[in-house]
Amino acid sequence: MIAKKTLKLSLKSLRDFAKKRLPDEQLIALDARDECPLEIVRQLCSPEQLGIQLLFIPEEFGGFGGGAFDVYCVCEEMARIDLGIATSVLATFLGSDPITVGATPVQKKLWLTRIAEEGLLFAYGATEPNAGSDLAALETTADRVLQDGQVAGYKINGSKQWISNGGIADAYTVLANTPSGPSWFIVEKGAPGFSHDEPEDKHGIRLSNTAALSLNDVYVDADRLVGGVEGQGLTQAQAVFGYTRLMVAAFGLGAGWAALDRAVPYSTKRIQAGAPLSEKQGYTHKLIVPNVARLEAGRAFIEETAERIDAGEGSLNTEGAIAKYMATEAGNLAADASIQALGGYGYTHEYMVEKIRRDVRITTIYEGTSEIMEMTISRDRWQLHLKTRGQHYHEQARHFEALDAQHPDVGAGVAALALHALAEVMEKARLGRLTRFQHILLRLGELTAYAECAGSLARRAALSAEGRLHEKASQRFDAAALAALSRIFAREAALKVATEGLRWVAGAGAVGDAEMGAWETSLRLPAIHRAQAGLVSDMDYISDVLYGRAAKPAALSA
């Protein structure tokens, strides 16, 4: 972890750089030309200039040794500037991850020091045309080259698809099948037989370079096998999924806020029927406030997961999946609503919200699609449900009932209703053997993400009220506003879990007419419906906070 002061200075330097070199009109022009500004990317990663890459390099190799919380803060800020450029920098994070977690001490010293001192750009060569996100299905091969009976090197053959920095990287980590299983190799640009295609013509993040790779008998010495042992590739990849998905979650969060931060001031100037849009509930309560609540629920889970990773709890792959799912889906909804908020202007290339909407779409696809996140979440939490004989989420709910007794204004009691309902839905799915339906398994992942994020936001609001938030935590909202946001989101989560859980369980035939009334009661639907009381007044309050009309307005700067 780096010092709070150092992180604050890094974020300020990043904002100052962007203000000078990347104003909106420049970003829009680069997007129109489908151009990756390589010079800008290299300046961001140059140790003589911004040196963003130093954040994730351990101190012993010349970096700052930043933790997960630091990386989240920087990734959010970069996404607020431009998600394409952020992706180019993230690619070096990703590309070096197999080295960071699995390389030999000699390999780490060589490559991580070079990234720190030279600003090398890396690419992460995992995805393939026929395998997609399924790393176990890769077809690229690495055949041993023997010399005097010993493995002297490898010849790599295959193709990689959708590789960020594919056409501009200085070095690549490439996943290939060896005789002992999937393994990572380091391949430098210019190696004989190694080439890349022209950049992809993408829907969004057009300021990043994305290109396919081709490897035709590309020879690498044995010391380019990451870790020096074959067959460790999937283990090395999975070791950082929680961490890397947290980065993409921060991207969704930053892009979503970048869009809303344009919609909010626009509505103060746009007059309709004699009053600004900012004073109309049809605008604020549909397009702004619900998206703020979802984004801040995602933030709460991101920050909580980052703290746990930094505390040494492991990679937290499932928690990373929940954070990514919630924050990136919320970012997409927020950007889409921002186009609607600006009307015809929002739909034109001249306004940044149109570009942000195209850019943020990728966050639900790369580093694992939202559907893969749903599957990851549901499989893990389903096992918890089974191991605890259906009590896991009931126990979680009781924790929040206790929190509600201490802080009755943070929405913890409503979050508890969501968790109780989730436990009931899972149990009914178990009794009806509903996880044999893939769609229901995915829906369980979605409902789990909502319920757990409701709890996380309630915890965050309580910590804020006690003055115990992480020292680097976002200060966009004060304790009163966080409590209101938590109440808003908890109501949505509880209603969603109960009603959609009922829909899919009933839809799969696991509950009949005769038992429907009793099951509705077990879902606590009457209590969830009663909990919606006060929703509009909470939305009024958050609207006043966002527009500086509240008695104690929260800071609008992150």
Coordinates of C-alpha atoms in Angstrom, one line a residue:
M1 CA 0.0 0.0 0.0
I2 CA 1.2 3.5 -0.8
A3 CA 0.7 6.5 1.5
K4 CA -2.6 8.4 1.2
K5 CA -0.6 11.6 0.3
T6 CA 1.3 9.8 -2.5
L7 CA -1.9 8.4 -3.9
K8 CA -3.6 11.8 -3.8
L9 CA -0.7 13.4 -5.6
S10 CA -0.8 10.7 -8.3
L11 CA -4.5 11.2 -8.9
K12 CA -4.0 15.0 -9.1
S13 CA -1.1 14.6 -11.5
L14 CA -3.3 12.3 -13.6
R15 CA -6.2 14.8 -13.7
D16 CA -3.9 17.7 -14.5
F17 CA -2.3 15.7 -17.3
A18 CA -5.7 14.8 -18.8
K19 CA -7.0 18.4 -18.5
K20 CA -3.9 19.6 -20.5
R21 CA -3.5 16.8 -23.0
L22 CA -6.9 15.2 -23.3
P23 CA -9.7 17.7 -23.3
D24 CA -13.1 16.4 -24.5
E25 CA -12.7 17.7 -28.0
Q26 CA -9.4 15.9 -28.4
L27 CA -10.9 12.6 -27.1
I28 CA -13.8 12.9 -29.5
A29 CA -11.5 13.6 -32.4
L30 CA -9.3 10.6 -31.6
D31 CA -12.4 8.5 -31.3
A32 CA -13.6 9.6 -34.7
R33 CA -10.3 8.7 -36.2
D34 CA -10.2 5.4 -34.4
E35 CA -6.7 6.2 -33.2
C36 CA -4.9 5.0 -30.2
P37 CA -2.7 7.9 -29.0
L38 CA 0.5 5.8 -28.4
E39 CA 2.5 8.8 -27.4
I40 CA 0.0 9.6 -24.6
V41 CA 0.0 6.0 -23.4
R42 CA 3.8 5.9 -23.3
Q43 CA 3.8 9.2 -21.4
L44 CA 1.4 7.8 -18.9
C45 CA 3.7 4.8 -18.4
S46 CA 7.0 6.7 -18.6
P47 CA 8.9 6.8 -15.3
E48 CA 10.1 10.2 -16.3
Q49 CA 6.6 11.5 -16.6
L50 CA 3.5 10.1 -14.9
G51 CA 4.7 6.5 -14.3
I52 CA 1.3 5.1 -13.7
Q53 CA 2.7 1.6 -14.1
L54 CA 4.9 2.1 -11.0
L55 CA 1.7 1.7 -8.9
F56 CA 1.5 -2.1 -9.4
I57 CA 5.2 -2.9 -9.4
P58 CA 6.6 -4.0 -6.0
E59 CA 9.0 -1.7 -4.4
E60 CA 11.9 -4.1 -4.7
F61 CA 11.7 -3.8 -8.4
G62 CA 11.5 0.0 -8.6
G63 CA 7.7 0.5 -8.2
F64 CA 5.5 1.9 -5.5
G65 CA 4.0 -1.4 -4.4
G66 CA 0.4 -0.2 -4.5
G67 CA -2.3 -2.4 -3.1
A68 CA -5.7 -3.3 -4.5
F69 CA -7.3 -0.2 -3.0
D70 CA -4.7 2.1 -4.7
V71 CA -5.2 0.4 -8.1
Y72 CA -9.0 0.8 -7.8
C73 CA -8.6 4.5 -7.1
V74 CA -6.4 5.0 -10.1
C75 CA -8.5 2.8 -12.4
E76 CA -11.6 4.8 -11.6
E77 CA -9.9 8.1 -12.3
M78 CA -8.4 6.8 -15.6
A79 CA -11.9 5.6 -16.7
R80 CA -13.3 9.0 -15.9
I81 CA -10.8 10.4 -18.4
D82 CA -11.1 7.9 -21.1
L83 CA -11.8 4.2 -21.0
G84 CA -9.8 3.4 -24.1
I85 CA -6.6 4.9 -22.8
A86 CA -7.4 3.3 -19.4
T87 CA -7.6 -0.1 -21.2
S88 CA -4.2 0.4 -22.8
V89 CA -2.6 0.9 -19.3
L90 CA -4.7 -1.9 -17.8
A91 CA -3.3 -4.2 -20.5
T92 CA 0.2 -3.8 -19.0
F93 CA -1.2 -4.5 -15.6
L94 CA -2.8 -7.7 -16.9
G95 CA 0.2 -8.7 -19.1
S96 CA 2.5 -8.6 -16.1
D97 CA 0.2 -10.4 -13.7
P98 CA 1.4 -13.9 -14.7
I99 CA 4.9 -12.7 -14.0
T100 CA 3.9 -11.0 -10.7
V101 CA 2.2 -14.1 -9.3
G102 CA 4.0 -17.0 -10.9
A103 CA 7.5 -16.0 -12.2
T104 CA 10.8 -17.1 -10.8
P105 CA 12.7 -14.5 -8.7
V106 CA 15.1 -14.0 -11.7
Q107 CA 12.2 -13.5 -14.1
K108 CA 10.5 -11.0 -11.8
K109 CA 13.6 -9.0 -11.3
L110 CA 14.2 -8.8 -15.1
W111 CA 10.7 -8.0 -16.4
L112 CA 9.2 -6.1 -13.5
T113 CA 12.3 -3.9 -13.3
R114 CA 12.1 -3.3 -17.0
I115 CA 8.5 -2.2 -16.8
A116 CA 9.3 0.1 -14.0
E117 CA 12.5 1.6 -15.5
E118 CA 11.7 1.5 -19.2
G119 CA 7.9 1.8 -19.2
L120 CA 7.5 -1.4 -21.2
L121 CA 4.0 -1.9 -22.6
F122 CA 2.7 -5.4 -22.1
A123 CA -0.2 -7.4 -23.6
Y124 CA -2.1 -10.3 -22.1
G125 CA -2.4 -13.0 -24.8
A126 CA -5.0 -15.4 -23.5
T127 CA -8.3 -15.1 -25.5
E128 CA -8.5 -17.2 -28.7
P129 CA -10.9 -17.1 -31.7
N130 CA -12.5 -20.5 -30.8
A131 CA -12.2 -20.4 -27.1
G132 CA -13.3 -16.9 -26.0
S133 CA -13.1 -16.6 -22.2
D134 CA -12.7 -20.4 -21.7
L135 CA -9.0 -20.5 -21.0
A136 CA -9.1 -24.3 -20.6
A137 CA -10.2 -24.7 -24.3
L138 CA -7.2 -22.9 -25.8
E139 CA -5.6 -24.3 -28.9
T140 CA -2.3 -22.5 -29.0
T141 CA 0.6 -25.0 -28.5
A142 CA 4.1 -24.7 -27.2
D143 CA 6.2 -27.7 -28.3
R144 CA 9.5 -28.5 -26.5
V145 CA 12.8 -28.0 -28.3
L146 CA 15.3 -30.4 -26.9
Q147 CA 19.1 -30.0 -26.9
D148 CA 21.3 -32.8 -25.4
G149 CA 18.2 -34.3 -23.9
Q150 CA 17.2 -31.1 -22.1
V151 CA 14.5 -28.5 -22.9
A152 CA 16.3 -25.6 -24.4
G153 CA 13.2 -23.7 -25.5
Y154 CA 9.7 -23.9 -27.1
K155 CA 8.1 -23.3 -30.5
I156 CA 4.7 -21.6 -30.1
N157 CA 1.9 -21.9 -32.7
G158 CA -1.5 -20.5 -32.6
S159 CA -3.7 -17.4 -32.7
K160 CA -5.0 -14.9 -30.2
Q161 CA -8.0 -12.7 -30.6
W162 CA -9.2 -9.4 -29.0
I163 CA -5.8 -8.6 -27.5
S164 CA -5.6 -5.1 -25.9
N165 CA -2.3 -3.5 -26.9
G166 CA -1.9 -6.3 -29.4
G167 CA -0.4 -4.1 -32.0
I168 CA 1.6 -1.7 -29.8
A169 CA 3.0 -3.8 -26.9
D170 CA 6.7 -4.3 -26.3
A171 CA 6.2 -7.7 -24.8
Y172 CA 3.5 -10.2 -24.4
T173 CA 2.5 -12.9 -22.0
V174 CA 1.1 -15.7 -24.1
L175 CA -0.9 -18.7 -22.8
A176 CA -0.1 -21.9 -24.7
N177 CA -0.5 -25.7 -24.2
T178 CA 2.7 -27.5 -23.3
P179 CA 2.9 -31.3 -22.9
S180 CA 2.2 -30.8 -19.2
G181 CA -0.7 -28.3 -19.7
P182 CA -1.4 -24.6 -20.2
S183 CA 1.6 -22.4 -19.5
W184 CA 2.5 -18.7 -19.8
F185 CA 5.4 -17.6 -22.0
I186 CA 7.0 -14.2 -22.4
V187 CA 7.3 -13.2 -26.1
E188 CA 8.9 -9.9 -27.2
K189 CA 7.7 -8.0 -30.3
G190 CA 9.7 -8.6 -33.4
A191 CA 10.3 -12.3 -32.7
P192 CA 10.5 -14.3 -35.9
G193 CA 7.1 -15.8 -36.8
F194 CA 5.2 -13.4 -34.5
S195 CA 2.8 -10.9 -36.0
H196 CA -0.3 -9.0 -35.3
D197 CA -3.3 -7.9 -37.5
E198 CA -4.6 -4.4 -38.1
P199 CA -6.5 -2.9 -35.2
E200 CA -10.1 -4.1 -34.8
D201 CA -12.8 -1.6 -35.9
K202 CA -14.5 -1.5 -32.5
H203 CA -17.9 -0.2 -31.2
G204 CA -16.1 1.6 -28.4
I205 CA -12.8 2.1 -26.6
R206 CA -11.5 3.3 -30.0
L207 CA -8.6 5.0 -28.3
S208 CA -7.2 1.6 -27.3
N209 CA -5.4 -0.7 -29.7
T210 CA -7.0 -4.2 -30.0
A211 CA -5.5 -6.7 -32.5
A212 CA -5.3 -10.4 -33.2
L213 CA -2.0 -12.1 -32.8
S214 CA -0.5 -14.9 -34.9
L215 CA 2.3 -17.2 -33.8
N216 CA 4.0 -19.4 -36.4
D217 CA 6.8 -21.4 -35.0
V218 CA 7.8 -18.6 -32.7
Y219 CA 10.8 -19.8 -30.7
V220 CA 11.5 -18.7 -27.1
D221 CA 14.2 -19.9 -24.8
A222 CA 13.2 -22.0 -21.8
D223 CA 13.8 -19.1 -19.5
R224 CA 10.7 -17.4 -21.1
L225 CA 8.4 -20.1 -19.5
V226 CA 6.8 -18.2 -16.6
G227 CA 7.8 -19.9 -13.3
G228 CA 10.0 -22.4 -15.1
V229 CA 7.5 -25.2 -14.6
E230 CA 5.0 -26.3 -17.2
G231 CA 1.3 -26.6 -16.6
Q232 CA 0.9 -23.8 -14.1
G233 CA -0.9 -21.3 -16.5
L234 CA -4.5 -21.7 -15.4
T235 CA -3.5 -21.6 -11.7
Q236 CA -1.5 -18.4 -12.3
A237 CA -4.4 -16.8 -14.2
Q238 CA -7.0 -17.7 -11.6
A239 CA -4.8 -16.4 -8.8
V240 CA -5.5 -12.8 -9.9
F241 CA -9.0 -12.9 -11.2
G242 CA -10.4 -11.2 -8.1
Y243 CA -7.8 -8.4 -8.4
T244 CA -8.1 -7.8 -12.1
R245 CA -11.9 -7.9 -12.1
L246 CA -11.8 -5.3 -9.4
M247 CA -9.9 -3.1 -11.9
V248 CA -12.6 -3.5 -14.5
A249 CA -15.3 -2.9 -11.9
A250 CA -13.5 0.4 -11.2
F251 CA -13.6 1.2 -14.9
G252 CA -17.4 0.7 -15.0
L253 CA -17.7 2.9 -11.9
G254 CA -15.6 5.6 -13.3
A255 CA -17.2 5.7 -16.7
G256 CA -20.7 5.6 -15.2
W257 CA -19.9 8.6 -13.1
A258 CA -18.2 10.4 -16.0
A259 CA -21.5 10.2 -17.8
L260 CA -23.7 11.3 -14.9
D261 CA -21.3 14.2 -14.1
R262 CA -22.2 15.5 -17.5
A263 CA -25.9 14.9 -17.2
V264 CA -26.3 16.6 -13.8
P265 CA -24.9 20.1 -14.8
Y266 CA -26.7 19.9 -18.2
S267 CA -30.1 19.6 -16.4
T268 CA -29.5 22.8 -14.5
K269 CA -29.3 24.8 -17.7
R270 CA -31.9 23.0 -19.8
I271 CA -35.3 24.7 -19.3
Q272 CA -38.5 22.8 -20.0
A273 CA -42.0 24.1 -19.3
G274 CA -40.6 27.1 -17.5
A275 CA -38.2 25.3 -15.1
P276 CA -34.8 23.5 -15.3
L277 CA -34.9 19.7 -15.7
S278 CA -32.9 19.5 -12.5
E279 CA -36.1 20.4 -10.6
K280 CA -38.3 17.8 -12.3
Q281 CA -38.7 14.3 -10.7
G282 CA -39.4 12.8 -14.1
Y283 CA -35.8 13.6 -14.9
T284 CA -33.9 13.2 -11.6
H285 CA -35.8 10.2 -10.1
K286 CA -35.7 8.2 -13.3
L287 CA -32.4 9.1 -15.0
I288 CA -30.1 10.2 -12.2
V289 CA -30.8 9.1 -8.7
P290 CA -31.4 5.3 -9.2
N291 CA -28.1 5.1 -11.2
V292 CA -26.2 7.0 -8.5
A293 CA -27.5 4.4 -6.0
R294 CA -26.4 1.5 -8.1
L295 CA -23.0 2.9 -8.8
E296 CA -22.4 3.6 -5.1
A297 CA -23.6 0.1 -4.2
G298 CA -20.9 -1.1 -6.7
R299 CA -18.3 1.2 -5.1
A300 CA -19.1 -0.1 -1.6
F301 CA -18.5 -3.7 -2.8
I302 CA -15.3 -2.7 -4.7
E303 CA -13.8 -0.9 -1.7
E304 CA -14.8 -3.7 0.7
T305 CA -13.2 -6.3 -1.5
A306 CA -10.1 -4.2 -2.1
E307 CA -9.6 -3.8 1.7
R308 CA -9.9 -7.6 2.1
I309 CA -7.4 -8.4 -0.6
D310 CA -5.0 -5.9 0.9
A311 CA -5.5 -7.5 4.3
G312 CA -4.3 -10.8 2.8
E313 CA -7.5 -12.7 2.4
G314 CA -6.6 -14.0 -1.0
S315 CA -7.7 -13.2 -4.5
L316 CA -11.4 -13.3 -3.6
N317 CA -12.4 -14.4 -7.1
T318 CA -16.1 -14.5 -6.3
E319 CA -16.1 -11.1 -4.6
G320 CA -14.2 -9.7 -7.6
A321 CA -17.0 -11.2 -9.8
I322 CA -19.7 -9.5 -7.8
A323 CA -17.9 -6.2 -7.9
K324 CA -17.4 -6.4 -11.6
Y325 CA -20.9 -7.5 -12.3
M326 CA -22.6 -4.8 -10.3
A327 CA -20.3 -1.8 -11.1
T328 CA -20.1 -2.5 -14.9
E329 CA -23.8 -3.2 -15.3
A330 CA -24.5 0.0 -13.3
G331 CA -22.0 1.9 -15.4
N332 CA -23.8 0.9 -18.6
L333 CA -27.2 1.8 -17.2
A334 CA -25.8 5.2 -16.0
A335 CA -24.3 6.0 -19.4
D336 CA -27.4 5.0 -21.2
A337 CA -29.6 7.1 -18.9
S338 CA -27.2 10.0 -19.5
I339 CA -27.8 9.9 -23.3
Q340 CA -31.5 10.0 -22.5
A341 CA -30.9 12.8 -20.1
L342 CA -29.3 15.0 -22.8
G343 CA -32.0 14.1 -25.4
G344 CA -31.0 14.6 -29.0
Y345 CA -27.7 16.2 -27.9
G346 CA -26.7 13.0 -26.0
Y347 CA -27.2 11.0 -29.2
T348 CA -24.7 12.9 -31.2
H349 CA -20.9 12.3 -31.5
E350 CA -20.4 15.9 -30.4
Y351 CA -21.2 15.1 -26.8
M352 CA -19.1 12.9 -24.6
V353 CA -22.0 10.9 -23.1
E354 CA -22.4 9.2 -26.5
K355 CA -18.8 8.2 -26.6
I356 CA -18.8 7.1 -22.9
R357 CA -21.9 4.9 -23.6
R358 CA -20.0 3.1 -26.4
D359 CA -16.9 2.8 -24.3
V360 CA -18.4 1.4 -21.1
R361 CA -20.1 -1.4 -23.0
I362 CA -16.9 -3.4 -23.1
T363 CA -16.6 -3.6 -19.4
T364 CA -19.4 -6.2 -19.3
I365 CA -17.5 -8.2 -21.8
Y366 CA -13.8 -8.2 -21.2
E367 CA -12.1 -9.9 -18.2
G368 CA -15.1 -12.2 -18.2
T369 CA -18.6 -11.4 -19.5
S370 CA -21.5 -10.5 -17.2
E371 CA -22.8 -14.0 -17.9
I372 CA -19.5 -15.6 -16.7
M373 CA -19.7 -13.4 -13.6
E374 CA -23.3 -14.6 -12.9
M375 CA -22.1 -18.2 -13.3
T376 CA -19.1 -17.7 -11.1
I377 CA -21.2 -16.0 -8.4
S378 CA -24.0 -18.5 -8.4
R379 CA -21.8 -21.6 -8.4
D380 CA -19.8 -20.4 -5.4
R381 CA -22.7 -19.1 -3.4
W382 CA -24.8 -22.2 -4.2
Q383 CA -22.1 -24.3 -2.6
L384 CA -22.2 -22.1 0.5
H385 CA -26.0 -22.6 0.6
L386 CA -25.6 -26.4 0.4
K387 CA -22.8 -26.6 2.9
T388 CA -24.7 -24.5 5.5
R389 CA -28.0 -26.4 4.8
G390 CA -29.6 -23.3 3.6
Q391 CA -28.6 -21.0 6.4
H392 CA -25.7 -18.9 4.9
Y393 CA -27.8 -16.0 3.8
H394 CA -30.2 -16.2 6.7
E395 CA -27.1 -15.9 9.0
Q396 CA -25.9 -12.9 6.9
A397 CA -29.4 -11.4 7.2
R398 CA -29.2 -11.7 11.0
H399 CA -25.9 -9.7 11.0
F400 CA -27.7 -6.9 9.2
E401 CA -30.6 -7.0 11.5
A402 CA -28.1 -6.4 14.3
L403 CA -26.6 -3.6 12.4
D404 CA -30.0 -2.1 11.9
A405 CA -30.5 -2.0 15.6
Q406 CA -27.3 0.0 15.9
H407 CA -27.9 2.2 12.8
P408 CA -31.6 2.2 12.0
D409 CA -31.2 4.7 9.2
V410 CA -28.6 3.0 6.9
G411 CA -31.0 0.5 5.2
A412 CA -29.5 -2.6 6.9
G413 CA -32.9 -3.9 7.9
V414 CA -34.1 -3.8 4.3
A415 CA -30.8 -5.4 3.1
A416 CA -31.6 -8.2 5.6
L417 CA -34.9 -8.7 3.9
A418 CA -33.1 -9.1 0.6
L419 CA -30.8 -11.7 2.1
H420 CA -33.6 -13.6 3.8
A421 CA -35.4 -13.7 0.5
L422 CA -32.3 -14.9 -1.3
A423 CA -32.0 -17.8 1.1
E424 CA -35.6 -18.8 0.5
V425 CA -35.2 -18.6 -3.3
M426 CA -32.1 -20.7 -3.2
E427 CA -33.7 -23.3 -0.9
K428 CA -36.8 -23.6 -3.2
A429 CA -34.4 -23.9 -6.1
R430 CA -32.6 -26.8 -4.3
L431 CA -35.9 -28.6 -3.5
G432 CA -37.0 -28.2 -7.1
R433 CA -33.6 -29.1 -8.6
L434 CA -33.7 -25.9 -10.5
T435 CA -30.0 -25.4 -11.0
R436 CA -30.3 -27.9 -13.9
F437 CA -31.7 -24.9 -15.7
Q438 CA -28.7 -22.7 -16.8
H439 CA -30.8 -19.6 -17.0
I440 CA -32.0 -19.9 -13.4
L441 CA -28.5 -20.5 -12.2
L442 CA -27.5 -17.2 -13.9
R443 CA -30.4 -15.4 -12.4
L444 CA -29.3 -16.6 -9.0
G445 CA -26.0 -15.0 -9.6
E446 CA -27.6 -11.7 -10.4
L447 CA -29.9 -11.8 -7.4
T448 CA -26.9 -12.7 -5.2
A449 CA -24.9 -9.7 -6.5
Y450 CA -27.8 -7.3 -5.6
A451 CA -28.4 -8.7 -2.2
E452 CA -24.7 -8.7 -1.2
C453 CA -24.1 -5.2 -2.6
A454 CA -27.1 -4.0 -0.6
G455 CA -25.4 -5.3 2.6
S456 CA -22.1 -3.8 1.6
L457 CA -23.6 -0.3 1.0
A458 CA -25.4 -0.5 4.4
R459 CA -22.1 -1.4 6.1
R460 CA -20.3 1.5 4.3
A461 CA -23.0 3.9 5.4
A462 CA -22.6 2.7 9.0
L463 CA -18.9 3.1 8.9
S464 CA -19.2 6.6 7.5
A465 CA -21.6 7.5 10.3
E466 CA -19.0 6.2 12.8
G467 CA -16.1 8.0 11.0
R468 CA -14.4 4.7 10.3
L469 CA -14.2 4.6 6.5
H470 CA -10.9 3.6 4.8
E471 CA -8.7 6.6 4.8
K472 CA -8.5 6.5 0.9
A473 CA -12.3 5.9 0.5
S474 CA -14.3 8.1 -1.8
Q475 CA -15.7 11.1 -0.1
R476 CA -18.2 12.1 -2.7
F477 CA -21.1 11.7 -0.3
D478 CA -21.3 12.4 3.5
A479 CA -22.8 10.0 6.0
A480 CA -26.4 11.2 5.7
A481 CA -26.3 11.0 1.9
L482 CA -24.8 7.5 2.0
A483 CA -27.5 6.3 4.4
A484 CA -30.2 7.6 2.0
L485 CA -28.5 6.0 -1.0
S486 CA -28.2 2.7 1.0
R487 CA -32.0 2.8 1.8
I488 CA -32.8 3.5 -1.9
F489 CA -30.7 0.6 -3.1
A490 CA -31.7 -1.8 -0.4
R491 CA -35.3 -1.4 -1.3
E492 CA -34.6 -2.1 -5.0
A493 CA -32.5 -5.1 -4.1
A494 CA -35.0 -6.6 -1.7
L495 CA -37.9 -6.2 -4.2
K496 CA -35.8 -7.6 -7.0
V497 CA -34.7 -10.7 -5.2
A498 CA -38.1 -11.5 -3.9
T499 CA -40.2 -10.8 -7.0
E500 CA -37.8 -12.0 -9.6
G501 CA -36.9 -15.0 -7.5
L502 CA -40.6 -15.8 -7.2
R503 CA -40.9 -15.3 -11.0
W504 CA -38.2 -17.8 -11.9
V505 CA -39.0 -20.4 -9.3
A506 CA -42.7 -20.4 -10.2
G507 CA -41.8 -20.2 -13.9
A508 CA -39.8 -23.4 -13.5
G509 CA -42.7 -25.1 -11.9
A510 CA -41.2 -25.5 -8.4
V511 CA -44.1 -23.9 -6.6
G512 CA -47.8 -24.4 -7.3
D513 CA -51.0 -22.4 -6.7
A514 CA -51.7 -24.2 -3.4
E515 CA -48.5 -23.2 -1.8
M516 CA -47.9 -19.8 -3.5
G517 CA -49.4 -17.8 -0.6
A518 CA -47.3 -19.5 2.0
W519 CA -44.2 -19.1 -0.1
E520 CA -44.9 -15.4 -0.6
T521 CA -45.0 -15.0 3.1
S522 CA -41.7 -16.9 3.5
L523 CA -40.1 -14.5 1.1
R524 CA -41.3 -11.7 3.4
L525 CA -43.0 -10.0 0.5
P526 CA -45.4 -8.0 2.7
A527 CA -42.4 -6.6 4.8
I528 CA -40.5 -5.8 1.6
H529 CA -43.5 -3.9 0.2
R530 CA -43.9 -2.0 3.4
A531 CA -40.2 -1.1 3.3
Q532 CA -40.8 0.9 0.1
A533 CA -42.3 3.6 2.3
G534 CA -40.1 6.7 2.3
L535 CA -38.5 5.9 -1.1
V536 CA -39.7 9.1 -2.9
S537 CA -38.6 11.3 0.0
D538 CA -35.1 9.6 0.0
M539 CA -34.9 10.2 -3.7
D540 CA -35.9 13.8 -3.2
Y541 CA -33.1 14.2 -0.7
I542 CA -30.4 12.6 -2.9
S543 CA -31.6 14.8 -5.8
D544 CA -31.1 17.9 -3.5
V545 CA -27.6 16.6 -2.5
L546 CA -26.6 16.2 -6.1
Y547 CA -27.8 19.7 -7.1
G548 CA -26.5 21.4 -3.9
R549 CA -30.0 22.1 -2.6
A550 CA -29.7 19.9 0.6
A551 CA -29.2 21.5 4.0
K552 CA -25.8 19.8 4.3
P553 CA -24.8 19.2 0.6
A554 CA -22.3 16.4 0.1
A555 CA -19.1 17.1 -1.7
L556 CA -19.4 16.5 -5.4
S557 CA -15.7 15.9 -5.9
A558 CA -14.4 12.3 -5.7

